[in-house]
Structures are given as C-alpha cells and as structure tokens.
Tab-separated table of C-alpha atoms in Angstrom:
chain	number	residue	atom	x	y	z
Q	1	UNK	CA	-70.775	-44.559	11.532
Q	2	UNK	CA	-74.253	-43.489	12.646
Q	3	UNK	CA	-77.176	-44.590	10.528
Q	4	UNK	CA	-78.360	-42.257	8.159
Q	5	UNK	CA	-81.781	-40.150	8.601
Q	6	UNK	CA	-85.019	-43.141	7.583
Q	7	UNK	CA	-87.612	-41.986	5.777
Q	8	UNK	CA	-90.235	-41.712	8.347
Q	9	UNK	CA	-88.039	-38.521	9.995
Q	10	UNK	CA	-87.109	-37.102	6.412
Q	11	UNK	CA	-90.470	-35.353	5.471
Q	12	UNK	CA	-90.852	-33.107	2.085
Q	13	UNK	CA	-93.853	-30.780	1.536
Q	14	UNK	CA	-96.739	-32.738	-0.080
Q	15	UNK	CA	-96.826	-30.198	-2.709
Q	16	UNK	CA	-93.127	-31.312	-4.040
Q	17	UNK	CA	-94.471	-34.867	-4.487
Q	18	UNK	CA	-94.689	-35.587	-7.849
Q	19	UNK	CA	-94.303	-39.261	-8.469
Q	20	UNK	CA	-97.877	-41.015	-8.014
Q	21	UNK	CA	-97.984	-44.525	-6.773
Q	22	UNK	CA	-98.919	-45.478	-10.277
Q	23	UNK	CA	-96.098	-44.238	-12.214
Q	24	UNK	CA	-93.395	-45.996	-9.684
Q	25	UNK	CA	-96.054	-49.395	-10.045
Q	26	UNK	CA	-94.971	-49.380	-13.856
Q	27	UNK	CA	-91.515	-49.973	-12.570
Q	28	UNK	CA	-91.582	-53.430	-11.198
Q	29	UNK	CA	-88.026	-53.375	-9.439
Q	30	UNK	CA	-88.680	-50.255	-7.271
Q	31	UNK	CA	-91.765	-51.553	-5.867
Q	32	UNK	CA	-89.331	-54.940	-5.016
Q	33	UNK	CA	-86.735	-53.224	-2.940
Q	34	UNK	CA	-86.316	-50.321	-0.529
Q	35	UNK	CA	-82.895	-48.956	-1.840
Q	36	UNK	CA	-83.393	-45.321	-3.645
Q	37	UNK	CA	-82.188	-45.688	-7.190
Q	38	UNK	CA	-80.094	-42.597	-8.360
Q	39	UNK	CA	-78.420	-44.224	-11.397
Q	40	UNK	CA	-80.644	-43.483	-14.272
Q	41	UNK	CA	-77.753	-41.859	-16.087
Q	42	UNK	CA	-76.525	-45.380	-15.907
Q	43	UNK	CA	-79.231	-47.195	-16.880
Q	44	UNK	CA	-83.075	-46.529	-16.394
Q	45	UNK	CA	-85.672	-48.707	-14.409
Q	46	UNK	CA	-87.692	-50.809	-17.067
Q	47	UNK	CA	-91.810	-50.174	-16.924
Q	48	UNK	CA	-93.898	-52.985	-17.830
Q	49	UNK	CA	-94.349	-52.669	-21.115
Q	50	UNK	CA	-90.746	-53.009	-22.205
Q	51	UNK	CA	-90.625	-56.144	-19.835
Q	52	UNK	CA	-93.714	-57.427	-21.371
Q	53	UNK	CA	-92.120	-56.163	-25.349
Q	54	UNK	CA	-89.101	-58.329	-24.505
Q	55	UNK	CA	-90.767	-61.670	-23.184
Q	56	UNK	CA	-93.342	-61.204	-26.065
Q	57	UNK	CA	-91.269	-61.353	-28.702
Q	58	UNK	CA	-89.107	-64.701	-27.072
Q	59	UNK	CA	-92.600	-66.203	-26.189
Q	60	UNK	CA	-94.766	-65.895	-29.127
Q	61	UNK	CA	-94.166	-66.063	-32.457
Q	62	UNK	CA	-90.542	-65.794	-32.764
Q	63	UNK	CA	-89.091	-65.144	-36.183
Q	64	UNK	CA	-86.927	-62.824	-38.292
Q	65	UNK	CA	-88.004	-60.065	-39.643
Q	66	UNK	CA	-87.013	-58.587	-43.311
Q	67	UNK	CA	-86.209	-62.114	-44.503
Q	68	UNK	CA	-89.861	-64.734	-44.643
Q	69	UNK	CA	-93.143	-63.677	-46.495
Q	70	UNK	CA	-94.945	-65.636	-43.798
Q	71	UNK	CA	-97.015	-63.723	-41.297
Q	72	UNK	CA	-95.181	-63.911	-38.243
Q	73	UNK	CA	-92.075	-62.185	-39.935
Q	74	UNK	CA	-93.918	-59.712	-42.025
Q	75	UNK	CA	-95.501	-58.597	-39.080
Q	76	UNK	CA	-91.854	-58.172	-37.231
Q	77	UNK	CA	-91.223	-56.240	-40.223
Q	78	UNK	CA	-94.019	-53.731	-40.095
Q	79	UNK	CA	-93.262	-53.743	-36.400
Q	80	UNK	CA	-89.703	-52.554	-36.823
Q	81	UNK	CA	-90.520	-50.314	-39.380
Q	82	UNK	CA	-93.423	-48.784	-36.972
Q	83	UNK	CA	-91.074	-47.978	-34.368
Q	84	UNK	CA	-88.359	-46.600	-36.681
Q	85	UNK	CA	-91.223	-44.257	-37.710
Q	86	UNK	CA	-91.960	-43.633	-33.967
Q	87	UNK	CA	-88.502	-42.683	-32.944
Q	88	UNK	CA	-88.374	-40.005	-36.286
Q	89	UNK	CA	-91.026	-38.334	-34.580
Q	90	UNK	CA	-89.877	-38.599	-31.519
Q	91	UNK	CA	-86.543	-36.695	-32.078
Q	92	UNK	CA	-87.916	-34.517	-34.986
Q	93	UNK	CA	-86.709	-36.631	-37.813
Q	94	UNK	CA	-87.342	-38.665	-40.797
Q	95	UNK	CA	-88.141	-42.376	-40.849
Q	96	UNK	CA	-84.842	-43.231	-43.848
Q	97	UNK	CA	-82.759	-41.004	-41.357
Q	98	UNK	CA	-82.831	-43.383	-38.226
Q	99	UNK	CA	-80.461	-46.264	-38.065
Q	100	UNK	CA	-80.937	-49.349	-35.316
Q	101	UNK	CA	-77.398	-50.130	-34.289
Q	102	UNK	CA	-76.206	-52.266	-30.943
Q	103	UNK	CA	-76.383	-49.352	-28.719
Q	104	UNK	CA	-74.886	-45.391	-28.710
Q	105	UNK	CA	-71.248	-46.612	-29.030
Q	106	UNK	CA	-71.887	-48.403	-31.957
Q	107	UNK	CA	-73.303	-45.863	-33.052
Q	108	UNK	CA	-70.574	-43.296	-33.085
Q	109	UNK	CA	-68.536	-46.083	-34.456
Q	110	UNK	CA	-70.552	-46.206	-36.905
Q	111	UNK	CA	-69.993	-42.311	-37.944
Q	112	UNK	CA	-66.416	-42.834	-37.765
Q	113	UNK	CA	-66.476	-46.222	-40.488
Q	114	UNK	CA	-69.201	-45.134	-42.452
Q	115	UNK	CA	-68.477	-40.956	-43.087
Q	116	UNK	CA	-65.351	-40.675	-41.071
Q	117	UNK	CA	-63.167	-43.333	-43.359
Q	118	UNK	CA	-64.475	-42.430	-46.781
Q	119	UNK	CA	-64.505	-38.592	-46.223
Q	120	UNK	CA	-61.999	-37.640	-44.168
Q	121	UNK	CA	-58.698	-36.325	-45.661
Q	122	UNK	CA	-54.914	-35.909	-45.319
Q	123	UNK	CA	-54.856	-32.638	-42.850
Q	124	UNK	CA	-58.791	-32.676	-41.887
Q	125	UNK	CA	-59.632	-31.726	-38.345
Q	126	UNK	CA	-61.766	-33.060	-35.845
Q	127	UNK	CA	-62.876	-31.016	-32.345
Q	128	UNK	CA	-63.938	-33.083	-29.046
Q	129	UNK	CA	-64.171	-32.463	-25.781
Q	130	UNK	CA	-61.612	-35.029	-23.761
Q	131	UNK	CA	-64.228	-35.001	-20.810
Q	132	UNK	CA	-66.759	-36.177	-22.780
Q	133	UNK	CA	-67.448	-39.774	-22.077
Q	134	UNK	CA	-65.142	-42.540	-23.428
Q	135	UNK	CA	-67.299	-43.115	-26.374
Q	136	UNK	CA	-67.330	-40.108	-27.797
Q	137	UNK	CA	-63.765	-39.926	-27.243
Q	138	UNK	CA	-62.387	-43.052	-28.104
Q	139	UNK	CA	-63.859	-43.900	-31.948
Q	140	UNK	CA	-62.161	-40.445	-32.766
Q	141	UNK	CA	-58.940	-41.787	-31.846
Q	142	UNK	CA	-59.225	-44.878	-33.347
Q	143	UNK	CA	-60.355	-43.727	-36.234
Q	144	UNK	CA	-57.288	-41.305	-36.500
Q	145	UNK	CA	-55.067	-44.323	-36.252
Q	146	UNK	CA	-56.859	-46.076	-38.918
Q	147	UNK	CA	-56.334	-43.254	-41.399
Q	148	UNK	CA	-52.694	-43.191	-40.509
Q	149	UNK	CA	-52.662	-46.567	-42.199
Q	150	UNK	CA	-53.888	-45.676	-45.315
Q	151	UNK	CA	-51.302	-42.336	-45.369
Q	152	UNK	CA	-53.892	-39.525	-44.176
Q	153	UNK	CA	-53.020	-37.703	-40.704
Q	154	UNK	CA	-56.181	-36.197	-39.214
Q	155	UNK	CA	-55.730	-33.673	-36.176
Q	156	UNK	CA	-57.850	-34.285	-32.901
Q	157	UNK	CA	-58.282	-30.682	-31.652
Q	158	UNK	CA	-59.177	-30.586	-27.837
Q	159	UNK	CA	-61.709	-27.488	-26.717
Q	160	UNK	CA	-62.577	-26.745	-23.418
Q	161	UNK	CA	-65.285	-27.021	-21.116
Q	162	UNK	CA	-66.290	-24.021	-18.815
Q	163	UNK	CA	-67.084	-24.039	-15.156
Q	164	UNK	CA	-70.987	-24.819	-15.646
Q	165	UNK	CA	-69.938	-27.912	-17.459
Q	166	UNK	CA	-70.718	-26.967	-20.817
Q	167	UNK	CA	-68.537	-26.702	-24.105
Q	168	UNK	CA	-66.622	-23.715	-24.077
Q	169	UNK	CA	-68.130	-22.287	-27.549
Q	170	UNK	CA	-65.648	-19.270	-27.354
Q	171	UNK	CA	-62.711	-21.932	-27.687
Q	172	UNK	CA	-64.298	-24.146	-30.155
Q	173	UNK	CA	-64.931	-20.703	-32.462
Q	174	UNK	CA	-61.555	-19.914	-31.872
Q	175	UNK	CA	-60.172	-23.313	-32.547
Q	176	UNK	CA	-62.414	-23.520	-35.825
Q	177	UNK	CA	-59.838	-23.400	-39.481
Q	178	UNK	CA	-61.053	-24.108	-43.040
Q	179	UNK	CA	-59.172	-28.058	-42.287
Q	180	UNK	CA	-62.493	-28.334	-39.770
Q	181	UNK	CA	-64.631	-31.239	-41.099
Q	182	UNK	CA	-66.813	-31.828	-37.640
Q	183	UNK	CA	-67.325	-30.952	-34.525
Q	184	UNK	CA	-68.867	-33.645	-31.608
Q	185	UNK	CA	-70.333	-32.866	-28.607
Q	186	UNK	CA	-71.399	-34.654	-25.428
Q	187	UNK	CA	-75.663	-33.105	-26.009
Q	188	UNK	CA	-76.141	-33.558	-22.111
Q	189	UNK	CA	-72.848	-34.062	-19.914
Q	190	UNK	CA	-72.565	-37.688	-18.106
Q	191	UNK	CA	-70.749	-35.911	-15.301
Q	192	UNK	CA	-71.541	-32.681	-14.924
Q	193	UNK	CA	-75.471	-32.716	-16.044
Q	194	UNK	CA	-74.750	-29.663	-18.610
Q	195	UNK	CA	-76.731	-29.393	-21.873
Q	196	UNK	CA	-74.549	-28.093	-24.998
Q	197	UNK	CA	-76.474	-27.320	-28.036
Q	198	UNK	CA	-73.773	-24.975	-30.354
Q	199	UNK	CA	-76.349	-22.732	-31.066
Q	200	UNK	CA	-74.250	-19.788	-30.572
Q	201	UNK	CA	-72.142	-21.504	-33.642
Q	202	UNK	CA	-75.287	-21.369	-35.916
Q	203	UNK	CA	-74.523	-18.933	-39.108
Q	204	UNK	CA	-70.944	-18.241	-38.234
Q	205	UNK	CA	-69.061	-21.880	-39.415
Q	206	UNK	CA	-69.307	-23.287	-43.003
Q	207	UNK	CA	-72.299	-25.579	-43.120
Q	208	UNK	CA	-69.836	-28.189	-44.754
Q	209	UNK	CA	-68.668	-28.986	-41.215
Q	210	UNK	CA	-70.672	-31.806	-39.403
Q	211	UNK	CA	-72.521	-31.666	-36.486
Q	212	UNK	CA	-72.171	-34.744	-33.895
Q	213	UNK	CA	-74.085	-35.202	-31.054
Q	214	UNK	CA	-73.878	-37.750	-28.266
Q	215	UNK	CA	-77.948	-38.002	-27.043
Q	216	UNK	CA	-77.124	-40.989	-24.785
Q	217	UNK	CA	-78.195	-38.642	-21.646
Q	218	UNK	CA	-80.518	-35.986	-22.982
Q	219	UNK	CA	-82.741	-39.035	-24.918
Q	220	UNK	CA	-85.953	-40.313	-23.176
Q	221	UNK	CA	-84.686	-37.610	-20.126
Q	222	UNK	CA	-85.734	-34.325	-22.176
Q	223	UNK	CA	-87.081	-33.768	-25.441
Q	224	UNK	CA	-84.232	-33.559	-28.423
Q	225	UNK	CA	-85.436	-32.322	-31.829
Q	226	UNK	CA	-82.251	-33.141	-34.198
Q	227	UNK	CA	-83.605	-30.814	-36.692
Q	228	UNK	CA	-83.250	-27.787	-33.874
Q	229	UNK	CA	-80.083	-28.970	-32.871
Q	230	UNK	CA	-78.518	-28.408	-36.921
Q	231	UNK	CA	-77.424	-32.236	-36.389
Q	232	UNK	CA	-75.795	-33.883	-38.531
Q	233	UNK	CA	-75.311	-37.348	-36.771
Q	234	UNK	CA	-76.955	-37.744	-33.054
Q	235	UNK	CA	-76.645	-41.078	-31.357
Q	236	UNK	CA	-79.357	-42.583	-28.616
Q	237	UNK	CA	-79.295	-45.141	-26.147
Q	238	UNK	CA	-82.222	-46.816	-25.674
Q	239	UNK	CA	-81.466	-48.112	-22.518
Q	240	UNK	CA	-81.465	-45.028	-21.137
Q	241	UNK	CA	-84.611	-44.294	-22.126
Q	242	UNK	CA	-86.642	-47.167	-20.535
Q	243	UNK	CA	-85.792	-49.664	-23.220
Q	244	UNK	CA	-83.401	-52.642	-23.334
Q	245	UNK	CA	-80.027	-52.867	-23.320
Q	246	UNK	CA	-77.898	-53.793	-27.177
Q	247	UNK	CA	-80.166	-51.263	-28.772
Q	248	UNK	CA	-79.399	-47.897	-29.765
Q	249	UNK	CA	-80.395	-45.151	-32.787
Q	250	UNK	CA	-78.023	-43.252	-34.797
Q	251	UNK	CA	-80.121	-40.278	-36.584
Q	252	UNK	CA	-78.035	-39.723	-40.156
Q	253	UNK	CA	-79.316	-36.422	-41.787
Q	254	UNK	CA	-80.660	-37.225	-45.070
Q	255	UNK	CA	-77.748	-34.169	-46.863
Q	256	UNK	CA	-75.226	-36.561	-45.345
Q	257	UNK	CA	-76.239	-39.927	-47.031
Q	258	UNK	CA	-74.809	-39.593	-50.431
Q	259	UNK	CA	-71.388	-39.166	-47.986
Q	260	UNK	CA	-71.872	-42.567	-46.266
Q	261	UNK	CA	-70.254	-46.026	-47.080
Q	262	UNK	CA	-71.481	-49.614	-45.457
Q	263	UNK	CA	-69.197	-50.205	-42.588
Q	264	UNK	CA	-71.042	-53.721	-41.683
Q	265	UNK	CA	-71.993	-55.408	-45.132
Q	266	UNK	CA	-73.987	-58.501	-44.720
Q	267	UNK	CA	-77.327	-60.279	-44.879
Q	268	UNK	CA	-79.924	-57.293	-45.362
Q	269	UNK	CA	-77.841	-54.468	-45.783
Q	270	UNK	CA	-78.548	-52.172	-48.765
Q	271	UNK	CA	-75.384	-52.872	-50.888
Q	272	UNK	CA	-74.931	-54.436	-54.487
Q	273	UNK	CA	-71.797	-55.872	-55.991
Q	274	UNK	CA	-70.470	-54.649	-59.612
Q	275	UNK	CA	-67.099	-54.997	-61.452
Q	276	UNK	CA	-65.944	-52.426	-59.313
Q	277	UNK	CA	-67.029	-53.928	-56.095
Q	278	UNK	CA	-69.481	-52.941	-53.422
Q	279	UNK	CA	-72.094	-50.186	-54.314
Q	280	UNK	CA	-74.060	-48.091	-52.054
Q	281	UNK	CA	-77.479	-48.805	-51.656
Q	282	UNK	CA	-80.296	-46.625	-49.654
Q	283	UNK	CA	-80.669	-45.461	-46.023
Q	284	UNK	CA	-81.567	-46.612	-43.437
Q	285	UNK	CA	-80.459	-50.238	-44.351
Q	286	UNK	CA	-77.168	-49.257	-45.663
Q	287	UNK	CA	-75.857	-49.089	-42.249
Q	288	UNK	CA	-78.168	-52.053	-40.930
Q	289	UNK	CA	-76.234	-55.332	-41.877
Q	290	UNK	CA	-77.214	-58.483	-40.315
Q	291	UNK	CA	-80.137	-59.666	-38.056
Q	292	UNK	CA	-81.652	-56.276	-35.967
Q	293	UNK	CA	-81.869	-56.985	-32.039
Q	294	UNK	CA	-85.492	-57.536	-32.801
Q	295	UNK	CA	-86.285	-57.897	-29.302
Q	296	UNK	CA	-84.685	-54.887	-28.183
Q	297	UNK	CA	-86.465	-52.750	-30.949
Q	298	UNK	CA	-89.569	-53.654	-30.237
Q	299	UNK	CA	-89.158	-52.803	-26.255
Q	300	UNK	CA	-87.762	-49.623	-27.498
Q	301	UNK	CA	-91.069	-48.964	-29.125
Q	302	UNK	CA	-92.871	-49.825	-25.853
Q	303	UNK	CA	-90.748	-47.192	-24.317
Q	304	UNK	CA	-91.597	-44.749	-26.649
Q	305	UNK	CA	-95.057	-45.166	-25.861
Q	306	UNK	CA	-94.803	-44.928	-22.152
Q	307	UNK	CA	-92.344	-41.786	-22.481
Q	308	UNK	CA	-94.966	-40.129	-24.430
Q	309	UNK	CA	-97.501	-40.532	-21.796
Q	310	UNK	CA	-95.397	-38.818	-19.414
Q	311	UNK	CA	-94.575	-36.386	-21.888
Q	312	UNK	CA	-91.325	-35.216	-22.292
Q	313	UNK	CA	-91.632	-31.728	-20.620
Q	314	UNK	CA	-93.169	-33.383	-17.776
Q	315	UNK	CA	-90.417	-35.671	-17.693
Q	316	UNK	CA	-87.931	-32.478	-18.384
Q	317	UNK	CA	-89.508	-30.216	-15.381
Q	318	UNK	CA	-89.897	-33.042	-12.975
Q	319	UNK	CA	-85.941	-33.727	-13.450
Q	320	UNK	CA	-85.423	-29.905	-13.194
Q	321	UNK	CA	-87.146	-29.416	-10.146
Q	322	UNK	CA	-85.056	-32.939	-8.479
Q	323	UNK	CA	-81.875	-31.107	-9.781
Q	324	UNK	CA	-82.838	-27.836	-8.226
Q	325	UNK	CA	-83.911	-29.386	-4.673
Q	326	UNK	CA	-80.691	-32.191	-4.925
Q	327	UNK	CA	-78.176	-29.123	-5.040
Q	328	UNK	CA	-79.463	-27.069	-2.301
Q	329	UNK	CA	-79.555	-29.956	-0.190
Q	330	UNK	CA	-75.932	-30.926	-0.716
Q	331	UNK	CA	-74.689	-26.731	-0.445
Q	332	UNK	CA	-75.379	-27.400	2.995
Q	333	UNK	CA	-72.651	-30.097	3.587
Q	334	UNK	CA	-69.261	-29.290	4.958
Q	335	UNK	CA	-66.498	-30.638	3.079
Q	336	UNK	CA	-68.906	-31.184	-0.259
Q	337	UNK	CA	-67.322	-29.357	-3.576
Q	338	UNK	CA	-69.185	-30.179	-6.923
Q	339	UNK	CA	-67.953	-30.781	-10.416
Q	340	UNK	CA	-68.518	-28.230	-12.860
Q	341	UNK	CA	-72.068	-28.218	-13.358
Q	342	UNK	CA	-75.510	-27.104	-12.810
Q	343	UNK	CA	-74.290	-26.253	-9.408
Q	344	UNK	CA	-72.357	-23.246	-10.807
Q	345	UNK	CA	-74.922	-21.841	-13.488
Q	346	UNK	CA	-76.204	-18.174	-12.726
Q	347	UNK	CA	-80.342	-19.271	-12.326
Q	348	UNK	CA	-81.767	-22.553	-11.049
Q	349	UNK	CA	-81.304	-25.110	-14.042
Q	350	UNK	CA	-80.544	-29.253	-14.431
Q	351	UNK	CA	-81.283	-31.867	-16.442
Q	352	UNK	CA	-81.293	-34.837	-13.205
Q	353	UNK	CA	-77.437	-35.476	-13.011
Q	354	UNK	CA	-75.367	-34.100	-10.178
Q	355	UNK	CA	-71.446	-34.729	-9.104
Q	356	UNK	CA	-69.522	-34.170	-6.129
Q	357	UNK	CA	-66.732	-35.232	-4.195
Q	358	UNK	CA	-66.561	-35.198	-0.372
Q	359	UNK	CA	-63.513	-34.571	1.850
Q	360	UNK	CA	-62.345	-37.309	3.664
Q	361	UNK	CA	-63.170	-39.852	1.794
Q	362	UNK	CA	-62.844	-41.269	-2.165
Q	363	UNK	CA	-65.470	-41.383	-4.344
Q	364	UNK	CA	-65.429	-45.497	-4.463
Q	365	UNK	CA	-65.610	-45.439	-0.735
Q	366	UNK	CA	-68.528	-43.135	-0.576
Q	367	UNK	CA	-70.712	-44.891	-2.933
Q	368	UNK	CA	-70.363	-48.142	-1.374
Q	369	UNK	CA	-71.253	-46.338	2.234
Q	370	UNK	CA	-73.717	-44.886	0.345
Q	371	UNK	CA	-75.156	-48.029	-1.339
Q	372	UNK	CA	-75.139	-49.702	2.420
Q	373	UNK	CA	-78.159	-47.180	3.442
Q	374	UNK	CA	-79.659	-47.677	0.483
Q	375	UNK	CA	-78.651	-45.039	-1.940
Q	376	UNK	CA	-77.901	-46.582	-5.236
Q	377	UNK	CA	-74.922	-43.839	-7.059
Q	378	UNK	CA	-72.540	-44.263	-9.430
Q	379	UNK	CA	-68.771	-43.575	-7.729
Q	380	UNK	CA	-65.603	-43.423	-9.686
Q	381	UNK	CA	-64.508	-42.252	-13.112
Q	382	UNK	CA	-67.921	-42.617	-15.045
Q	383	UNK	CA	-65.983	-43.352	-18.330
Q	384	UNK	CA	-64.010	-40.383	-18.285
Q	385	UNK	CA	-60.634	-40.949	-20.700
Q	386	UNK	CA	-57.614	-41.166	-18.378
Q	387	UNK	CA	-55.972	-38.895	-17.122
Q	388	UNK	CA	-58.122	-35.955	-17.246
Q	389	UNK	CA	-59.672	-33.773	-14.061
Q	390	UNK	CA	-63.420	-34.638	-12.377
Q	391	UNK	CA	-62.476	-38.320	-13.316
Q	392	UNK	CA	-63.356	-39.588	-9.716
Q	393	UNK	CA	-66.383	-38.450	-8.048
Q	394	UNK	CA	-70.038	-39.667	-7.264
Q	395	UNK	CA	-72.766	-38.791	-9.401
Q	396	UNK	CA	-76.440	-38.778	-8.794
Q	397	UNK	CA	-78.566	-38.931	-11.415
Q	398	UNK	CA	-82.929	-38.776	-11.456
Q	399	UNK	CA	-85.486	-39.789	-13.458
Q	400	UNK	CA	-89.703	-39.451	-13.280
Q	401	UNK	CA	-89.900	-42.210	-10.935
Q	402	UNK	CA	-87.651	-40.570	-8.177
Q	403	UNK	CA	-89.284	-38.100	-5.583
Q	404	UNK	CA	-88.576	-35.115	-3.573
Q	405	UNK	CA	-88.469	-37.234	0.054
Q	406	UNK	CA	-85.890	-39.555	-1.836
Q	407	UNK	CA	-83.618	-36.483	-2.639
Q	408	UNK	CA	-83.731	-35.475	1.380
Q	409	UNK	CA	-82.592	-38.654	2.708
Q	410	UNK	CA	-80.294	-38.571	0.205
Q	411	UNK	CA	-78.683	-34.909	0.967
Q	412	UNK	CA	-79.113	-36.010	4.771
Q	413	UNK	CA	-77.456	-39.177	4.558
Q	414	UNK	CA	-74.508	-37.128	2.767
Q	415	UNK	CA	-74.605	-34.831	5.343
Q	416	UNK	CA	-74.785	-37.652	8.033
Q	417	UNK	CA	-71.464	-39.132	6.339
Q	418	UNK	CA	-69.918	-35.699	6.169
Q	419	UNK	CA	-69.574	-35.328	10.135
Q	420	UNK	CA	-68.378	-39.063	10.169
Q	421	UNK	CA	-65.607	-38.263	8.065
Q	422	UNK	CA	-64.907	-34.368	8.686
C-alpha cells in the first residue's frame, strides 16, 4: 500500500490555521509524538494544568476532604466546593444542583437508583434512542429489570433517529402517552456528531415528564446551559473535557430533589437514620457517599479554567469549521458513505465528530491502517448496543488543538487507502 500524502506536500491556506503553537504546547503528549490525534470524542489530550492538578494533590499535602478540621483538609474542602461552584456556572446551574460521581455512566446510574427506583411505577414509560451510546442505553434496561423484581413493569419505548443523526422529535411526540415519566437523549451523538436539544417539545408535553440528557460529548466541546436545555438530569464527563478520568458531574434540577433517594449511603452522604430507617438529607451530598476522587475534582477545576480561556464559542467554531473542512475532504473519496450525520444536514454544521465506512475494507482494518500513518481514529462499534445499524464504522473526532493541515492529510490518506482498496 503506498504511503500516505506527509505533511510537507499537504499544505492548507494560512488563513485556516487556527491552532497557535502555544495552545498545542499546553498539551504535553502532542508535542511528544508525530501521530495526528482524532479521538477526542474518546478521550481529550490533558493541558498542563490538569497534569500539574493531579500530581499536586498526590505530592503535597494529601488529605481528605469533608472529614479533618485541620488545614490541609479544610482547604480540600473549600477546593471541592470551589469547583462545584465553577462547574454551576459553567453549564448554567446552581452549586446544590451538581453532583461529583465516578464518571457520566455513573452518573446515569445514578438517575436510574436515585429517581428511577423510588418514582417510577407499575405501567410508567421511558423513551431512548437504541443508538445512543451503551450508557444511556443500558441503566434503562437494568433498571427495568430491577423494577420487575419488586412487581412494577416499566415500558422502554424506542424512537427514532433521522438521517442527520438527530432524534426524530416527530416520533418521540407521537410516541408520547400520559404513562410517559421521561424522556433521555444522547445531547451530542457519539457517532454521528448530531446535537439534539427537544426544543421543538418545549410547551407541548406535561412538565411532569423528565428531561435526561447525556452531555458526555457536547461538555468542554461546546457550551451547554442546562437551564436552556429544560433539563432535568444532564450527565458530564470530565474526561472529555480536558480533565481526568473516574470523574464525572450529574446536574440534578433543584424541582427534582424532593423526588430523589440515596442510592450510595455511606461515610459523608446526607442521610439520617430514624425508627423508620434512612431519611433523606440535602443535595448535593445526598447522592455523594463515600470519599470524592479528590484528585480528579480538582484537575477538573483546572480544566475549567483552561476551557474558559479558550472560550467555549471559540472552542465551538473552531470544531465547526474542522467538521465543515473534514467532510468535504472525505465527499471526494470513492467508495466513502457516511453515517447519518452532519454530512447530510441542509447548511454547513458539526460539532468535531465525523463517521464513515469505506468499501473494501472493515472499519477495524481501516483504523489500524490508519493508525500505521499516524492517524489516531476510533474503528468499530463505539459502544453502540448490539445489534443495531452504524454499529461498525470509523469515527473522527476534533478538538481546539487539531488543525486544518491535520484534517488534509487525513482526507488524503483516506483517499490514498481508497484506491488501494477500490
């Protein structure tokens, strides 16, 4: 197989070169390596900062925080409680309203022990998206076979997703009944890069009905204001968003609180014992048993900081503009057929993620050919449930530190591997 264009012979206009050699020095790996990372909706590169957040904490003054009066853990406290404060502003929220959990899974867990258990009755429905990503497919089901347990059958009502990638809000209106308790969405797509916000749903389904959203993709790569969105529960992943890894944020709207129960009892969650057992105590700690990931919080706030220096509509345009250039690139390769998408919308939109398949050759194969000039993709089924449609293809996904010259090799090499196999 011939080698793929290098980047000397790959020019871009000056003009589409966004990424300064500063910004990509914050990012210690890239400036260690040559490959072209194109896996942010994966994980994101770490700045310096976070790195620095996470040794920090493990090098000096190591404690627990909410549990000694002595400096070092009251200041851990006030940290914590600082950066709780800084991610309520960040997604347009209130401090008692954001919950650190282990990551966006546990977060949707969370939803389905805490609210899902306790209010959830015998007939309620549930609507989901199968395509959505395993996690915010998965907890639903599990949860359904929990209640079966205890006597209650809840329904798991499928809706569609149309050709941009998007929920299908006609079928979801359509597949509303007064047995609807909530509705959960994928907020930005895994696969297909497609933002779904249900505003078309706003002042035409009984406010009783909660509101899920799954932020894993859209946090830290756009900005997300909960309060615009009508959430009712919206999970994060901070590792997305230039923070660790075993850290996420579940945003609880302050209506729904009196409606939650303490899935994870323990040291420092906000519960007392009576007669009648285990009482209720206040948000946020209700849901925040046991030790935090102290570490990982505080590099979350350290990510915070550096995504607010980008800004977020900086962050939001420069991801655009990859999308736009990524797409027209890869039109031009024979055999190339994308997933629904951004690739099918009627104007020039994207939020950095892009999926395609390639005749001739699997998804798995193509990302490792890929990965051997330097192209680092995700290839295969991305989390998809089993069994449903798009689950095999390779997906390329952007961030502020990418550039436009990155995005031509890229759409060359494919191009370059398309005549190979064709």
């Amino acid at each position: 197989m011939r080698s793929c264009a290098p980047a000397s012979t790959a020019g871009s206009s000056p003009a589409r070169e966004p990424a300064s050699p500063g910004l990509r020095a914050q990012f210690p790996a890239l400036a260690e390596t040559d490959a072209v990372y194109l896996d942010s909706a994966s994980t994101t590169q770490k700045p310096l900062p976070v790195i620095h957040a996470v040794r920090g904490y493990h090098e000096s003054r190591t404690a627990n925080a909410g549990r000694g009066s002595y400096p070092w853990a009251s200041r851990l406290t006030a940290e914590i409680e600082d950066v709780r404060a800084r991610m309520a502003r960040f997604v347009g929220a209130e401090s008692d309203e954001i919950v650190f959990t282990g990551g966006a899974t546990a977060g949707l867990n969370a939803v389905t022990l805490a609210w899902g258990l306790t209010n959830l009755g015998d007939g309620d429905e549930i609507l989901y998206s199968p395509r959505d990503h395993a996690s915010n497919v998965y907890p639903w089901l599990h949860l359904r076979q929990l209640l079966s347990g205890f006597g209650r059958t809840v329904r798991l009502v499928p809706y569609r997703v149309n050709a941009m990638g998007e929920a299908d809000i006609d079928d979801i209106a359509a597949k509303i009944t007064p047995r609807t308790r909530l509705i959960t969405v994928g907020h930005l797509h895994h696969v297909f890069g497609a933002l779904t916000t249900l505003e078309e749903l706003r002042g035409h389904i009984d406010p009783r009905i909660a509101l899920c959203f799954d932020c894993s993709q859209s946090g830290g790569h756009l900005p997300v204001d909960v309060a615009e969105l009508h959430a009712d529960f919206a999970v994060f992943a901070a590792h997305k968003m230039f923070g660790a890894p075993g850290t996420g944020v579940l945003y609880c709207r302050r209506q729904r609180h009196g409606e939650l129960s303490p899935f994870l009892p323990g040291g420092n969650s906000a519960v007392t014992v009576d007669d009648s057992g285990l009482r209720a105590g206040a948000m946020p700690r209700l849901l925040e048993g046991g030790t935090h990931n102290i570490a990982g919080i505080l590099a979350l706030g350290a990510a915070l900081r550096v995504l607010n220096e980008f800004g977020m509509d900086a962050v939001a345009a420069h991801n655009r503009a990859l999308t736009i250039a990524l797409i027209a690139g890869l039109r031009r390769v024979r055999g190339l057929e994308f997933t629904p998408g951004p690739a099918y919308a009627p104007c020039e939109t994207g939020y950095g993620i892009v999926s395609f398949t390639l005749a001739g050759i699997s998804a798995t194969d193509l990302g490792f050919v890929l990965s051997e000039f330097g192209f680092l993709v995700r290839a295969g089924a991305h989390c998809v449930p089993d069994g449903e449609p798009d689950a095999d293809s390779v997906r390329v996904s952007t961030h502020i530190y990418n550039t436009f010259d990155e995005i031509d090799r890229f759409t060359e090499c494919v191009a370059t591997i398309a005549e190979e196999v064709g």
